[in-house]
Amino acid sequence: MKKVALITGSKGGIGSAISKQLVDDGYRVIATYFTGNYQCALDWFNEQQFNEDQVRLLELDVTDTSECAEKLSILLEEEGTVDVIVNNAGITRDGLFKKMSADAWFDVINTNLNCVFNVTQPLFAAMCEKGNGRVINISSVNGLKGQFGQANYSAAKAGMIGFSKALAMEGARAGVTVNVVAPGYTATPMVEQMKPEVLDAITGQIPMKRLAKPQEIAQAVSYLVSDAGAYITGETLSVNGGLYMH
């Protein structure tokens, strides 16, 4: 039986790299997509050249607590297990805090932080009962150091780190590890569409003078969910080229 890994935000640049990496590692990946976006998810599935044994598409609104509880309970019955959760779904609604709307605040908190509860809570008890499991939360360098114009995003990403440390304590005796990967600026299609002068300004701040490759984030996840990472829990692995050393 293949181990099963649930990945939210699986279609993005980092999510795609994580999905491909875990498939290569031998996992069956459950890739969630937002309600009503089946065709878009199917196009992604075909572009990545996955097959149905490797990847199952799951329609899921990660901001809807009751929907997550219901659908993930059914998923657990159908798949028999969920061994790995990768909470990667996220959005930005950037703006100065003094002008930030309540919608911009709550949309980001709901999608980036509350979804971590919604997706993890229905599956965590089964992991503990089984005596094995991995939860990986994808935060950000900006959750560690803050970022101008991202009070909402930085708050959500910092919240993921505090959540992970607390849950790691609960899962430790049951053999369930909970860790964070905090990427810096990563060469996703969205980032690469920035103006060259903006990208130059960003890379100029990074000691290694380049962006992360999505595969480098995925390989960090791969290590933490592997047997080699079994004794690591409650940690934040920064993959940021030295952008924020603390």
XYZ file of C-alpha atoms in Angstrom, residues 74-200:
127
model
C -15.113 10.372 3.756
C -11.627 10.578 2.238
C -10.165 8.775 5.240
C -12.684 5.954 4.846
C -12.090 5.663 1.101
C -8.287 5.830 1.170
C -7.873 3.947 4.463
C -5.202 6.355 5.673
C -3.749 9.832 5.308
C -0.090 9.672 6.293
C 1.012 13.187 5.368
C -0.723 16.573 5.360
C 0.916 19.495 3.562
C -0.925 22.745 4.285
C 0.214 24.888 1.370
C -2.915 26.834 0.349
C -2.436 30.572 0.527
C -3.370 33.937 -0.915
C -2.179 37.524 -0.578
C -4.209 40.721 -0.277
C -1.395 43.201 0.222
C -1.871 46.779 1.365
C -0.925 49.250 4.047
C -2.570 48.294 7.329
C -4.023 51.775 7.891
C -5.956 51.362 4.630
C -6.571 47.599 4.850
C -10.191 46.488 4.561
C -11.672 43.919 6.914
C -12.247 41.671 3.881
C -8.561 41.803 2.942
C -7.649 40.867 6.522
C -10.149 38.026 7.001
C -9.733 36.564 3.485
C -6.019 36.041 4.135
C -6.480 34.793 7.714
C -9.188 32.353 6.606
C -7.310 30.987 3.598
C -3.808 30.919 5.062
C -4.369 30.155 8.769
C -7.891 28.969 9.539
C -7.606 26.396 6.751
C -4.774 24.762 8.697
C -7.295 23.944 11.437
C -9.976 22.967 8.927
C -7.752 20.492 7.064
C -5.632 19.093 9.899
C -8.208 18.646 12.667
C -10.378 16.012 10.896
C -7.298 13.838 10.177
C -5.053 14.339 13.206
C -6.770 11.898 15.584
C -6.495 9.063 13.057
C -2.768 9.773 12.669
C -2.308 9.602 16.432
C -4.311 6.376 16.707
C -2.202 4.809 13.956
C 0.981 5.957 15.725
C 2.484 7.649 12.695
C 1.974 10.789 10.673
C 3.558 13.926 9.279
C 2.091 17.426 9.154
C 4.001 20.049 7.174
C 2.832 23.655 7.179
C 4.193 25.952 4.474
C 4.814 29.316 6.084
C 7.054 32.107 4.748
C 10.124 34.154 5.557
C 7.626 36.992 6.060
C 5.987 35.058 8.886
C 9.363 35.205 10.642
C 10.486 38.748 9.902
C 7.318 40.585 8.841
C 6.907 42.504 5.600
C 5.792 46.028 4.751
C 2.215 45.943 3.430
C 1.606 42.372 4.571
C 0.270 42.636 8.116
C -2.443 40.099 7.257
C -0.155 37.632 5.450
C 2.664 37.893 7.998
C 0.199 37.373 10.856
C -1.241 34.252 9.217
C 2.155 32.774 8.388
C 3.481 33.486 11.897
C 0.332 31.893 13.312
C 1.112 28.704 11.390
C 4.454 28.490 13.189
C 2.923 28.854 16.657
C 0.234 26.324 15.759
C 2.853 23.854 14.564
C 4.921 24.073 17.753
C 1.849 23.477 19.921
C 0.521 20.602 17.806
C 3.978 19.032 17.710
C 3.780 18.691 21.498
C 0.413 16.958 21.224
C 1.528 14.577 18.490
C 5.001 13.694 19.740
C 4.132 10.718 21.962
C 1.899 9.303 19.246
C 4.639 9.387 16.628
C 3.112 12.300 14.699
C 5.549 15.065 13.781
C 4.542 18.622 12.918
C 6.983 20.947 11.190
C 7.127 24.131 9.158
C 8.916 24.917 5.918
C 9.373 28.669 5.515
C 10.353 29.551 1.938
C 11.919 32.813 0.935
C 11.302 34.312 -2.485
C 10.776 31.411 -4.887
C 10.916 31.270 -8.682
C 7.273 30.396 -9.233
C 5.505 31.464 -12.455
C 3.785 34.268 -10.511
C 7.055 35.680 -9.144
C 8.843 35.351 -12.477
C 6.209 37.598 -14.069
C 7.417 40.534 -11.960
C 9.230 43.384 -13.692
C 12.963 42.635 -14.086
C 13.944 45.633 -11.970
C 11.712 44.402 -9.115
C 13.212 40.910 -9.316
C 16.707 42.420 -9.342
